[in-house]
mmCIF file with all atom_site columns, C-alpha atoms in Angstrom:
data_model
loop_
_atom_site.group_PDB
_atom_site.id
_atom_site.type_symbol
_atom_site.label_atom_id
_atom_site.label_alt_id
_atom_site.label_comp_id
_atom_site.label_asym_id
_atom_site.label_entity_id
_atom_site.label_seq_id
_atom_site.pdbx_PDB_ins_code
_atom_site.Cartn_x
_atom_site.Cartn_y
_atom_site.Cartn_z
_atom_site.occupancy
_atom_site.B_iso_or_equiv
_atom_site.pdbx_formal_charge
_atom_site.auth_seq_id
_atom_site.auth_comp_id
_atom_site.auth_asym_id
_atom_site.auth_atom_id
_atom_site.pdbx_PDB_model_num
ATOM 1   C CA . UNK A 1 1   ? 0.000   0.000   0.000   1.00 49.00 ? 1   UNK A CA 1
ATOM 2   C CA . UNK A 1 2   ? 0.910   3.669   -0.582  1.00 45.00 ? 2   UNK A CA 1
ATOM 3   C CA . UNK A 1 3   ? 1.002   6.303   1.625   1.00 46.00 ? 3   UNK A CA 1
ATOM 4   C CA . UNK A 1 4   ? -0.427  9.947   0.473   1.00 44.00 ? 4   UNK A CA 1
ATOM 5   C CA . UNK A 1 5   ? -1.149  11.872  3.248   1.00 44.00 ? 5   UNK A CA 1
ATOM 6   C CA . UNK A 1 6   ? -2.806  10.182  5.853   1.00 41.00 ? 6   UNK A CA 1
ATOM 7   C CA . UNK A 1 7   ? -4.755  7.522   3.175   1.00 41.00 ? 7   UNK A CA 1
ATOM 8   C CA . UNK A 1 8   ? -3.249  4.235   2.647   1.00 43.00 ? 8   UNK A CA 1
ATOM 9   C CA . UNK A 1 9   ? -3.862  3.478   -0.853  1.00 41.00 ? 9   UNK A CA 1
ATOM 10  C CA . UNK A 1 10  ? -3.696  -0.059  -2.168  1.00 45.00 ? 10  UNK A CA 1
ATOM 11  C CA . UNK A 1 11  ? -1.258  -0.665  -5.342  1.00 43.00 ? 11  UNK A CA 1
ATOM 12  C CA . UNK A 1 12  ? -0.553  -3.845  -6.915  1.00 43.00 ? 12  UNK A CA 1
ATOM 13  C CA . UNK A 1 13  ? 2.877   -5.517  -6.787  1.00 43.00 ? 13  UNK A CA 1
ATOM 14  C CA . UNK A 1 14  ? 3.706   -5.110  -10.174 1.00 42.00 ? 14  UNK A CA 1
ATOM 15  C CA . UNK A 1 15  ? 3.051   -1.082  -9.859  1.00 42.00 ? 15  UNK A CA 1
ATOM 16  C CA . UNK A 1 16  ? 5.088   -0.918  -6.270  1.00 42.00 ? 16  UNK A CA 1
ATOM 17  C CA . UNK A 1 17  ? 7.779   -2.920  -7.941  1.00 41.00 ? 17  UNK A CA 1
ATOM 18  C CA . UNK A 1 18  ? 7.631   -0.445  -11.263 1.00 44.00 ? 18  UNK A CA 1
ATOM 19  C CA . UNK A 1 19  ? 7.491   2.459   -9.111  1.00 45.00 ? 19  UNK A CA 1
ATOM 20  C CA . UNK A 1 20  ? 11.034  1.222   -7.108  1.00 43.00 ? 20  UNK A CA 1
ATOM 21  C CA . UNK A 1 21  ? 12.588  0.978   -10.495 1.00 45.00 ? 21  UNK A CA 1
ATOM 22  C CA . UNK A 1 22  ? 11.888  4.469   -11.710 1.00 46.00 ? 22  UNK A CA 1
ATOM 23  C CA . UNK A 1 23  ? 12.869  6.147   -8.347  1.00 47.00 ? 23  UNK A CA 1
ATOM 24  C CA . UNK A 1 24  ? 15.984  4.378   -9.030  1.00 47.00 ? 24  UNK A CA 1
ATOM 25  C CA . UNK A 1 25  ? 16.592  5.420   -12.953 1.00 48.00 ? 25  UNK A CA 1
ATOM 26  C CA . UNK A 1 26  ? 15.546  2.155   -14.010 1.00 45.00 ? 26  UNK A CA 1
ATOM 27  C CA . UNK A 1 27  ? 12.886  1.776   -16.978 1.00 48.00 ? 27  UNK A CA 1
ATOM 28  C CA . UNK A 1 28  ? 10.958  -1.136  -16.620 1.00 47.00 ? 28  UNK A CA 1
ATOM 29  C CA . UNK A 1 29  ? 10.107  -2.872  -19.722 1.00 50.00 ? 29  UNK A CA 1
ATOM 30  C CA . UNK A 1 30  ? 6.071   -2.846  -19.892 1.00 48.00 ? 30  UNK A CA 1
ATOM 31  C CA . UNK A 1 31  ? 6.346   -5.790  -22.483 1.00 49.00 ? 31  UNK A CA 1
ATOM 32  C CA . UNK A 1 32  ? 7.805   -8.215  -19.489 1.00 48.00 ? 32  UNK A CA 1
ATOM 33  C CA . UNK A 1 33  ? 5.347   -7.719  -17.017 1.00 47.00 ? 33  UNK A CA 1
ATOM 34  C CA . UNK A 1 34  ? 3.115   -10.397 -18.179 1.00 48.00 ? 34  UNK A CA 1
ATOM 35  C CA . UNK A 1 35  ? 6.431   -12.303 -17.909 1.00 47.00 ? 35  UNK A CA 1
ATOM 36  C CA . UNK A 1 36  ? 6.918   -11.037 -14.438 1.00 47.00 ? 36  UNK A CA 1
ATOM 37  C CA . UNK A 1 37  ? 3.347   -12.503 -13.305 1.00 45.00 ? 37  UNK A CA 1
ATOM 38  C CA . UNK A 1 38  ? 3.969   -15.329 -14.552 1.00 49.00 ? 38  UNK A CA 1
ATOM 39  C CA . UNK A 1 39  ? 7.725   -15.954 -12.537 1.00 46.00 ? 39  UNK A CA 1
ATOM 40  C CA . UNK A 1 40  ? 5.174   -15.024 -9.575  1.00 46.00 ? 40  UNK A CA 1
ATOM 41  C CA . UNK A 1 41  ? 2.659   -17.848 -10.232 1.00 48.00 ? 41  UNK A CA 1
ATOM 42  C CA . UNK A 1 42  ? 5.687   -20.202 -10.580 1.00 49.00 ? 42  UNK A CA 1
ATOM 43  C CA . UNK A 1 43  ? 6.158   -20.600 -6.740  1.00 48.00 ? 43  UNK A CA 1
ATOM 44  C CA . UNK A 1 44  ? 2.162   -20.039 -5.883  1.00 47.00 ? 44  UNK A CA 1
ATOM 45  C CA . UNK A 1 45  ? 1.345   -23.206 -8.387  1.00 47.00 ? 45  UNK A CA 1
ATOM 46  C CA . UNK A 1 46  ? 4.065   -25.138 -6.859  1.00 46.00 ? 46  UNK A CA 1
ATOM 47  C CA . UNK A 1 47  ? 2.263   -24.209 -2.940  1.00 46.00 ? 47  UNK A CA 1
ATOM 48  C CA . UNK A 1 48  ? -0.738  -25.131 -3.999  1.00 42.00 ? 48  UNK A CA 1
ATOM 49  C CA . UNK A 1 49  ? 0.126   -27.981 -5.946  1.00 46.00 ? 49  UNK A CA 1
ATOM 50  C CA . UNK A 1 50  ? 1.820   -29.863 -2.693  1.00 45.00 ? 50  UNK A CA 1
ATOM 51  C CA . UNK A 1 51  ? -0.692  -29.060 -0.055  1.00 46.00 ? 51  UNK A CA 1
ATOM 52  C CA . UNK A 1 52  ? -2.894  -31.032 -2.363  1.00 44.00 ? 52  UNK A CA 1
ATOM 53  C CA . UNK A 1 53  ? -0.351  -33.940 -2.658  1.00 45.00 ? 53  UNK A CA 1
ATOM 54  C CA . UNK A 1 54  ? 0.633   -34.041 1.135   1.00 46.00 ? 54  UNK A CA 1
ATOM 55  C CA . UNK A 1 55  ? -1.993  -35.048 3.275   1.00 48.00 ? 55  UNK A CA 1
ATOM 56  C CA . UNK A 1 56  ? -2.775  -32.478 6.058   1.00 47.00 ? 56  UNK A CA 1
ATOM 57  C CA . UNK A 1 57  ? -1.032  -29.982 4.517   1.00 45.00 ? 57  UNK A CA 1
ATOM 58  C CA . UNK A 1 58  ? -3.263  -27.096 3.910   1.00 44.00 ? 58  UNK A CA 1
ATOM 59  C CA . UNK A 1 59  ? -6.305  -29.113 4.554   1.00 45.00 ? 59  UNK A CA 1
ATOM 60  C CA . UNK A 1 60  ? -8.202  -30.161 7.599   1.00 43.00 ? 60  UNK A CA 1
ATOM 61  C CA . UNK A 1 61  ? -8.020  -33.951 8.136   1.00 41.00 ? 61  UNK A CA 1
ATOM 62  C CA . UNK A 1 62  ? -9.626  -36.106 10.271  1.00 45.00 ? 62  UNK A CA 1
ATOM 63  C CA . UNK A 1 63  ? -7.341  -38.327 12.415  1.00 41.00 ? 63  UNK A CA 1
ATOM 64  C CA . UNK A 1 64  ? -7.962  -41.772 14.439  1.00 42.00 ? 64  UNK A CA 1
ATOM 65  C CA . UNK A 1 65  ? -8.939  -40.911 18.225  1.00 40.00 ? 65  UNK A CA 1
ATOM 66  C CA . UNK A 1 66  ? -5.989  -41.587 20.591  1.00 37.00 ? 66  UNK A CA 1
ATOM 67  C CA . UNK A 1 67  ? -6.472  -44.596 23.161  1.00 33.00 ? 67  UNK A CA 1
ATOM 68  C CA . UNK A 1 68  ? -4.985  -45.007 26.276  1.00 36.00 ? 68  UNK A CA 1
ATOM 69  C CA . UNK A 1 69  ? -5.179  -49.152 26.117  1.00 33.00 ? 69  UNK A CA 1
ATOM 70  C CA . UNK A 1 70  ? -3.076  -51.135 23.459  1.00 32.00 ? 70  UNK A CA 1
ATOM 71  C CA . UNK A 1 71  ? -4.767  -54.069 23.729  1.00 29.00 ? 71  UNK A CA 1
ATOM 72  C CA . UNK A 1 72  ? -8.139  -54.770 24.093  1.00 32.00 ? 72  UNK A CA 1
ATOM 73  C CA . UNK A 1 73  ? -8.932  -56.790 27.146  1.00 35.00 ? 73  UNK A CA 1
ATOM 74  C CA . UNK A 1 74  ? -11.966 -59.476 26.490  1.00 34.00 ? 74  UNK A CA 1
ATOM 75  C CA . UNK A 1 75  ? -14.124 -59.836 28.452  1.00 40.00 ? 75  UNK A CA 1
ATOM 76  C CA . UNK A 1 76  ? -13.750 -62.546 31.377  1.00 40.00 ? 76  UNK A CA 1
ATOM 77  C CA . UNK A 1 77  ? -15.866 -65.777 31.473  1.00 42.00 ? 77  UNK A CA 1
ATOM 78  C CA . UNK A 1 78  ? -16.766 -67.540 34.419  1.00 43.00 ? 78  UNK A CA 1
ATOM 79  C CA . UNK A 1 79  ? -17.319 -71.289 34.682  1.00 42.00 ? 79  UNK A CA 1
ATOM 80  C CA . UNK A 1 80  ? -20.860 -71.822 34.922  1.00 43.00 ? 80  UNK A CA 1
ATOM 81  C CA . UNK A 1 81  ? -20.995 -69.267 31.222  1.00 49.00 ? 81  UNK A CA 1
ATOM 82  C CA . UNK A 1 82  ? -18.579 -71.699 29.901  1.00 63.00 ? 82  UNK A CA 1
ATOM 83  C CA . UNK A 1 83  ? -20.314 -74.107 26.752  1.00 80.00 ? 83  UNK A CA 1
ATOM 84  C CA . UNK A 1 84  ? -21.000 -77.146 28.704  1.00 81.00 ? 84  UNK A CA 1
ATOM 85  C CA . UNK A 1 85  ? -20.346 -80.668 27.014  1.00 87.00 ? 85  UNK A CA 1
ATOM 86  C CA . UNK A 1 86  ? -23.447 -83.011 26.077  1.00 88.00 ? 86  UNK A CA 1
ATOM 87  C CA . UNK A 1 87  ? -24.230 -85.452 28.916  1.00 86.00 ? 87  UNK A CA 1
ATOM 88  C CA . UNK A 1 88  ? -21.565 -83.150 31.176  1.00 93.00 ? 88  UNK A CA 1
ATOM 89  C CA . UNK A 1 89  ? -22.564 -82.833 35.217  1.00 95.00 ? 89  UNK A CA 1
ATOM 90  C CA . UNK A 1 90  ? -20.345 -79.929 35.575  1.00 95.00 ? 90  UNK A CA 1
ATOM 91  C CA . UNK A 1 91  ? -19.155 -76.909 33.572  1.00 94.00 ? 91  UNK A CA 1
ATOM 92  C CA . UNK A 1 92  ? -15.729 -77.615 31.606  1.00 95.00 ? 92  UNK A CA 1
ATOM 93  C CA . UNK A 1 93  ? -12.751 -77.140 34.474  1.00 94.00 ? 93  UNK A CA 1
ATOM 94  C CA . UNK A 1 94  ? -10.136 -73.945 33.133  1.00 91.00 ? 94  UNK A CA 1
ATOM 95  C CA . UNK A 1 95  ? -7.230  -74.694 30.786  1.00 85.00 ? 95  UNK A CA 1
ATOM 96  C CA . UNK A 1 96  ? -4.313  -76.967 32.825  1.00 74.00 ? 96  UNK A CA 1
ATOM 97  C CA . UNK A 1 97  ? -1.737  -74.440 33.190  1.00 68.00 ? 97  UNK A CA 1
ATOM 98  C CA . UNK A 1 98  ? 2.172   -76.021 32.422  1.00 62.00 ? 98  UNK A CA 1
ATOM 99  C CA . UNK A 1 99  ? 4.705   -74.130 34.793  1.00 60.00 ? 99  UNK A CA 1
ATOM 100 C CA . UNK A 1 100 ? 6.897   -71.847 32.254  1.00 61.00 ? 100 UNK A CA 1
ATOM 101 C CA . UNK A 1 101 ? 10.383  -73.361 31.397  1.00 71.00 ? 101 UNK A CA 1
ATOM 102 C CA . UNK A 1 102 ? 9.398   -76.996 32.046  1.00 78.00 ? 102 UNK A CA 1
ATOM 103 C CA . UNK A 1 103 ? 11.194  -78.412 29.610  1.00 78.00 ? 103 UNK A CA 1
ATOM 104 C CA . UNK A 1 104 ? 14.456  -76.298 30.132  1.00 79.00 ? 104 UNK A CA 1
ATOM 105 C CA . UNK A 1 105 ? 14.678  -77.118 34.051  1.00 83.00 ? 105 UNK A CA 1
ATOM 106 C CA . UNK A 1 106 ? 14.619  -80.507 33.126  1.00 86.00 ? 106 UNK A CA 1
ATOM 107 C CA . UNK A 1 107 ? 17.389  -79.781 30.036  1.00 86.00 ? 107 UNK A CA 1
ATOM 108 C CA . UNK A 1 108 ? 19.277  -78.309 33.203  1.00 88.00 ? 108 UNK A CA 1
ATOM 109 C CA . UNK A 1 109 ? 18.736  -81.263 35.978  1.00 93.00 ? 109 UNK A CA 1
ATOM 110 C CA . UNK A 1 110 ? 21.173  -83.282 36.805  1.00 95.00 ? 110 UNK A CA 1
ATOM 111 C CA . UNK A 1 111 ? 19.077  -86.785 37.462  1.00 97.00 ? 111 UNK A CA 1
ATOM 112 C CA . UNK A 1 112 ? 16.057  -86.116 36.249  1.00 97.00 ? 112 UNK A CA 1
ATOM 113 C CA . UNK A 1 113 ? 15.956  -86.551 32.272  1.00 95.00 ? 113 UNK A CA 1
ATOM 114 C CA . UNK A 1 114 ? 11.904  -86.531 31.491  1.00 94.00 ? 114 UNK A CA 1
ATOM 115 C CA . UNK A 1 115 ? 9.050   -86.766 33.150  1.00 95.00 ? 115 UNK A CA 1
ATOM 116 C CA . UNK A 1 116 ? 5.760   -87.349 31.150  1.00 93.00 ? 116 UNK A CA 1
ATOM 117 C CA . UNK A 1 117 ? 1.970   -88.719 31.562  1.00 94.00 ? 117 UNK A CA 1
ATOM 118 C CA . UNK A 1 118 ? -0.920  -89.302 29.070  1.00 95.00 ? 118 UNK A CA 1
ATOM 119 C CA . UNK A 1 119 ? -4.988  -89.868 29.744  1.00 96.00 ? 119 UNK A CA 1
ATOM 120 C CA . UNK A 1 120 ? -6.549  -91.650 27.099  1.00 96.00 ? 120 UNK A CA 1
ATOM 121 C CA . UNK A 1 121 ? -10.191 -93.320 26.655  1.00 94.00 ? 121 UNK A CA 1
ATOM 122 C CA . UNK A 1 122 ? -10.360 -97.119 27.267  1.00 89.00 ? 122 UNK A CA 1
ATOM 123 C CA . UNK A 1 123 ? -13.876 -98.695 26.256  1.00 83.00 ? 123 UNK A CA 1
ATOM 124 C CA . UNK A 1 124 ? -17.363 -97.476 27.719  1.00 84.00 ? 124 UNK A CA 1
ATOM 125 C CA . UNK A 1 125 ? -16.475 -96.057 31.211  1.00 91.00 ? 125 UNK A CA 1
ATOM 126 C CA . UNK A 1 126 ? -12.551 -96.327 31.864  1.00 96.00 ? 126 UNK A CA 1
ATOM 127 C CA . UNK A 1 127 ? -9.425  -94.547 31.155  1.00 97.00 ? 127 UNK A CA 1
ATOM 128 C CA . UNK A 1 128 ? -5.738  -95.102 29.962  1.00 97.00 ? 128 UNK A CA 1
ATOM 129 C CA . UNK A 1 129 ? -3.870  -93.674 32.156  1.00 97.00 ? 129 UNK A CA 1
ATOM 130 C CA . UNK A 1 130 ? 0.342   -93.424 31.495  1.00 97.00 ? 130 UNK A CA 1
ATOM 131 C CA . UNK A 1 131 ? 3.044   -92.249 33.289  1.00 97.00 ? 131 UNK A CA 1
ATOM 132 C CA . UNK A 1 132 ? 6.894   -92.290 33.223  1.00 97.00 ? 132 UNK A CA 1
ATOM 133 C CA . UNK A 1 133 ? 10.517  -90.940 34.495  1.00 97.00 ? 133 UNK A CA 1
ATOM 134 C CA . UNK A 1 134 ? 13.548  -91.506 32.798  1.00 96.00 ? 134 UNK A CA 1
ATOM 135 C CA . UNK A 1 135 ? 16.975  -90.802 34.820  1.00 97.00 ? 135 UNK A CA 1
ATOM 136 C CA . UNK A 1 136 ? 20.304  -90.114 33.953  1.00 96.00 ? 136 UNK A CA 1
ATOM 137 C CA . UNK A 1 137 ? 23.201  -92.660 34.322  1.00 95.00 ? 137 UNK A CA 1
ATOM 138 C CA . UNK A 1 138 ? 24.308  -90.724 37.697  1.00 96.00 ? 138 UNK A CA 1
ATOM 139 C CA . UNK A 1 139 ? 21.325  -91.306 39.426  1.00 97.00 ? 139 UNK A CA 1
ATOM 140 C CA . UNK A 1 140 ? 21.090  -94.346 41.688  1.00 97.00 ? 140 UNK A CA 1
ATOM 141 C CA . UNK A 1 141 ? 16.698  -93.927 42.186  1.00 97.00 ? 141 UNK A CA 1
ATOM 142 C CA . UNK A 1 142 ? 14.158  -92.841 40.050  1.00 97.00 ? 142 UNK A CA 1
ATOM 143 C CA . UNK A 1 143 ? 10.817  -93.575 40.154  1.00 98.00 ? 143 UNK A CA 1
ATOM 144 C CA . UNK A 1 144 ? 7.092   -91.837 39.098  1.00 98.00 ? 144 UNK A CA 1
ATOM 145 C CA . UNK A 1 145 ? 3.819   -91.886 41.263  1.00 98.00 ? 145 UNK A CA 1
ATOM 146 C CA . UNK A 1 146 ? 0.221   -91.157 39.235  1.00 98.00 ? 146 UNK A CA 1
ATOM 147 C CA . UNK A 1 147 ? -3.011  -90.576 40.171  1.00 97.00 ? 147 UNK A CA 1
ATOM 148 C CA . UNK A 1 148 ? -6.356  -89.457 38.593  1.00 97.00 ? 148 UNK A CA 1
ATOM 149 C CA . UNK A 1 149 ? -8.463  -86.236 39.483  1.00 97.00 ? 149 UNK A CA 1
ATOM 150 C CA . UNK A 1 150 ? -12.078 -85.225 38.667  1.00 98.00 ? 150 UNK A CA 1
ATOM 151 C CA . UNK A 1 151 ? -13.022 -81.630 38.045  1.00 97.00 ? 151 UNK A CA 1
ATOM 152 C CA . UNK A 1 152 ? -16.396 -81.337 40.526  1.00 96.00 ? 152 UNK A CA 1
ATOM 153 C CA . UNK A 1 153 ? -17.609 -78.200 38.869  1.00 95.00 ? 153 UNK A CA 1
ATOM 154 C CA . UNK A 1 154 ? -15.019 -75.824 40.979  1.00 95.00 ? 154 UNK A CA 1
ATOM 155 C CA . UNK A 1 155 ? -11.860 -77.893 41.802  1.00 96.00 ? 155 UNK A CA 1
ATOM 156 C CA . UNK A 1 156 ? -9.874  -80.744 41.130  1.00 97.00 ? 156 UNK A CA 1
ATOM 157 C CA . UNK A 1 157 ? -10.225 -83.942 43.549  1.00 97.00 ? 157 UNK A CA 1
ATOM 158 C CA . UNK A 1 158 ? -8.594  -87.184 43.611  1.00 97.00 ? 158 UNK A CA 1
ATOM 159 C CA . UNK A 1 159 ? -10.607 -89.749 42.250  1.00 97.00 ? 159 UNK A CA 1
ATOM 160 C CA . UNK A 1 160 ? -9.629  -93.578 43.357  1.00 93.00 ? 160 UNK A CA 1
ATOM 161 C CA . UNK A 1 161 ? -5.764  -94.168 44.359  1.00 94.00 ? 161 UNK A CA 1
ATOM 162 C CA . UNK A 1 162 ? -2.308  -93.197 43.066  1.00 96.00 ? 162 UNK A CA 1
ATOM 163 C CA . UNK A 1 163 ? 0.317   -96.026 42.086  1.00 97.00 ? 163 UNK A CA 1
ATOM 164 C CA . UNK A 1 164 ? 3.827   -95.398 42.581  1.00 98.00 ? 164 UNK A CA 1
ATOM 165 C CA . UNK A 1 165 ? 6.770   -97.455 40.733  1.00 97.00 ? 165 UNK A CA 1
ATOM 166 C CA . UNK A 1 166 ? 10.669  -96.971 41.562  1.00 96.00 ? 166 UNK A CA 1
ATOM 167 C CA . UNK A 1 167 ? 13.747  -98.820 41.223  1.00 96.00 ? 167 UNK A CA 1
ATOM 168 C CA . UNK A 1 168 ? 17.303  -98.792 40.552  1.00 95.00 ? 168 UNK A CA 1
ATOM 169 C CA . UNK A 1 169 ? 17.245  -98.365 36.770  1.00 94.00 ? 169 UNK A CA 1
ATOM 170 C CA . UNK A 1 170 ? 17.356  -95.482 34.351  1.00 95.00 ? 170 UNK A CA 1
ATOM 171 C CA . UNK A 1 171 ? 13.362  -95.655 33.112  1.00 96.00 ? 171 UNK A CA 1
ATOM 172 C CA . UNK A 1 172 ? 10.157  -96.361 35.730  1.00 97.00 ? 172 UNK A CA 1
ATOM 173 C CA . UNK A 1 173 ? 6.473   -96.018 33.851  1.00 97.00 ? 173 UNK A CA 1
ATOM 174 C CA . UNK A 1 174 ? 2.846   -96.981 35.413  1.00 98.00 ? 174 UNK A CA 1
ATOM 175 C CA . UNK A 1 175 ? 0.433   -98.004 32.860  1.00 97.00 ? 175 UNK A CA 1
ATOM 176 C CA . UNK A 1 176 ? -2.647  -99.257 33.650  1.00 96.00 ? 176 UNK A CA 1
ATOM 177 C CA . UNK A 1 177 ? -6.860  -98.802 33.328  1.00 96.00 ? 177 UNK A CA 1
ATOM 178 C CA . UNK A 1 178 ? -9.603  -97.257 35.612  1.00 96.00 ? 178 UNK A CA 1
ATOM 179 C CA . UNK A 1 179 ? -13.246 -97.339 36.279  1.00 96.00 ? 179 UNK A CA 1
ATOM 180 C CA . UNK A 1 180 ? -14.456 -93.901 36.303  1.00 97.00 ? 180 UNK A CA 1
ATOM 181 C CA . UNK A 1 181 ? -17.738 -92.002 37.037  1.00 96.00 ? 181 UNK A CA 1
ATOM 182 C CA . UNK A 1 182 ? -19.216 -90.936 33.449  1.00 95.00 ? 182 UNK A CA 1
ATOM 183 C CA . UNK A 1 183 ? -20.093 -87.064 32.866  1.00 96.00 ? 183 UNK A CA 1
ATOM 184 C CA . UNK A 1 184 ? -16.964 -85.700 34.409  1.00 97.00 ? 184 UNK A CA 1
ATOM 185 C CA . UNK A 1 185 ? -14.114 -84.427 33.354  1.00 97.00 ? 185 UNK A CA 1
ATOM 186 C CA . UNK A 1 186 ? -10.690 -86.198 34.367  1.00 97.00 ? 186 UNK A CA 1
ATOM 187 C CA . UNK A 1 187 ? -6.590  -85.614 34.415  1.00 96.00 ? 187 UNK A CA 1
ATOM 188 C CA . UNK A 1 188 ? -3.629  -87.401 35.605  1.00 96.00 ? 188 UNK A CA 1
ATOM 189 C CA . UNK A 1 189 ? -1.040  -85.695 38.537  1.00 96.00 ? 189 UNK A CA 1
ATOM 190 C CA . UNK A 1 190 ? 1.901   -87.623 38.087  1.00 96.00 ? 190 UNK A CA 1
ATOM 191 C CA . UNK A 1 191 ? 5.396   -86.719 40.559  1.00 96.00 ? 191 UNK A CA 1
ATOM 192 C CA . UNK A 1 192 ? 8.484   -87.808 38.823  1.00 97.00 ? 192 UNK A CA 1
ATOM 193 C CA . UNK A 1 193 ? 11.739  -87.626 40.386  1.00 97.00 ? 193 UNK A CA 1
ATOM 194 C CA . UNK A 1 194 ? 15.542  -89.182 40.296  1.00 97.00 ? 194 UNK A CA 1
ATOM 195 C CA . UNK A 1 195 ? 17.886  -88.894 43.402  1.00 97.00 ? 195 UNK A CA 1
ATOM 196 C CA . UNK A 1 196 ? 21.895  -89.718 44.253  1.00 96.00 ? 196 UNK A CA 1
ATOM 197 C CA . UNK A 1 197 ? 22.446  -90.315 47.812  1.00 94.00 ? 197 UNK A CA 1
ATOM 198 C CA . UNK A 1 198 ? 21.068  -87.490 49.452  1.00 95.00 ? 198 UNK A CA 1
ATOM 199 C CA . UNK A 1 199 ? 20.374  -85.628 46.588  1.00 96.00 ? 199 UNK A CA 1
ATOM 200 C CA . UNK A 1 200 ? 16.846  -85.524 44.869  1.00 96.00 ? 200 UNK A CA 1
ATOM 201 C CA . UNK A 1 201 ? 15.432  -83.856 41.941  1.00 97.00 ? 201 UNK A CA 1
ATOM 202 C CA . UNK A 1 202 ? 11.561  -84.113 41.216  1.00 95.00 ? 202 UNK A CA 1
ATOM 203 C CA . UNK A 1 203 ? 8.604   -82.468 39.133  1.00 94.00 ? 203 UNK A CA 1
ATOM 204 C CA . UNK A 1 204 ? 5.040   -82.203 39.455  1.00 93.00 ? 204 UNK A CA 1
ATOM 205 C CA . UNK A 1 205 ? 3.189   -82.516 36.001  1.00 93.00 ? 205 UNK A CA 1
ATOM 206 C CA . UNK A 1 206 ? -0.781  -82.877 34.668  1.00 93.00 ? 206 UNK A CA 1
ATOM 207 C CA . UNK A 1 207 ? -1.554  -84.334 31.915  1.00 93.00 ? 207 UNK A CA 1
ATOM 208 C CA . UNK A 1 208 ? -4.192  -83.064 29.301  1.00 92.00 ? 208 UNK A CA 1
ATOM 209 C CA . UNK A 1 209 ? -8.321  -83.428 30.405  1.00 94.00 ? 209 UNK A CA 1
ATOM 210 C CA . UNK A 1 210 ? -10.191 -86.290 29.120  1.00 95.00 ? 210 UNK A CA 1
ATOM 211 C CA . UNK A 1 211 ? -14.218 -85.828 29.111  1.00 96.00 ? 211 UNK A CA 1
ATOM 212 C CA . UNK A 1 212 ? -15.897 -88.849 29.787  1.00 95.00 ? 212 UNK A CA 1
ATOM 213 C CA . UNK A 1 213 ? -19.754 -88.834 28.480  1.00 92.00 ? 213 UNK A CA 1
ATOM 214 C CA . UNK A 1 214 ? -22.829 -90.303 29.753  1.00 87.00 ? 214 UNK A CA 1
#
């Protein structure tokens, strides 16, 4: 804008620019201002150009509302929601839950080599139930004991006895049938150990749940 008086009067560039270069002894060629517009709309094409092509850039955008939680928690399930087996007397019992780095304690045991167990179906009403401990050549004892639980609806109980086999050598297993109550759900605890003198190393293990149906 240009000041006469106390009025602000509005010029355009061009005629500002023009006006500098005459003050100054310089003639501006009239032919080059339509090439002096168009140096001008260079950069203002260019501006316009990338706020198009970069997203919020010279644009209002919408963006994803922030959460506080990473993870969605689901929601908990109790027992008596859980699906319930055909013929079952109880709700399903929760997942058996393996202590973490089972298999690496017993990498790093000095007697003890393995311990396993293994429920299966046997006819009508009875299960399969298997159980063994192998031991390294330095122990002198090994042996397993096993034993069947129920699920009642809200804990695990023993159901019948345990059987326990140990000896001298390197490999002790039980393997043998039982009656059982149909419409429950069953697993095998099994203790496994292998000992040198004083020395004794053992593990506690469950095997996976068998359903048994009416």
């Amino acid at each position: 804008m240009e000041k006469t008086g106390t009025k602000l009067v509005p010029v355009s560039l061009y005629t500002y620019v023009t006006h500098l270069h005459t003050k100054r002894g310089i003639k501006m060629n009239t032919n080059k201002k339509t090439h002096f517009f168009k140096l001008l709309a260079i950069p203002a094409i260019a501006l316009v150009t990338a706020s198009f092509a970069a997203p919020g850039v010279g644009q209002a955008s919408e963006s994803a509302p922030v959460t506080d939680n990473v993870f969605t928690a689901l929601p908990e399930r109790s027992l008596n929601e859980s699906v319930m087996e055909p013929g079952a007397l109880t709700p399903p019992p929760p997942p058996t839950l393996y202590y973490e780095g089972f298999a690496s304690s017993l990498m790093a045991s000095q007697y003890l080599v393995s311990a396993y167990s293994n429920l299966s179906t046997s006819g009508n009403s009875s299960l399969q139930i298997s159980a063994e401990t192998r031991s390294s050549a330095s122990a002198s004892q090994s042996g397993v004991t096993a034993g069947l639980e129920r699920w009642t609806g809200s804990d695990w109980t023993e159901f019948g006895s345990t059987r326990t086999k140990s000896s001298g050598i390197a490999y002790n297993n039980l393997n043998y049938a039982l009656s059982v109550t149909k419409g429950y759900y069953y697993r095998i605890k099994s203790d496994h150990w292998a000992s040198s003198g004083i020395n004794k190393e053992s593990r506690t293990i469950y095997s996976s749940t068998v359903f048994v149906p009416n």
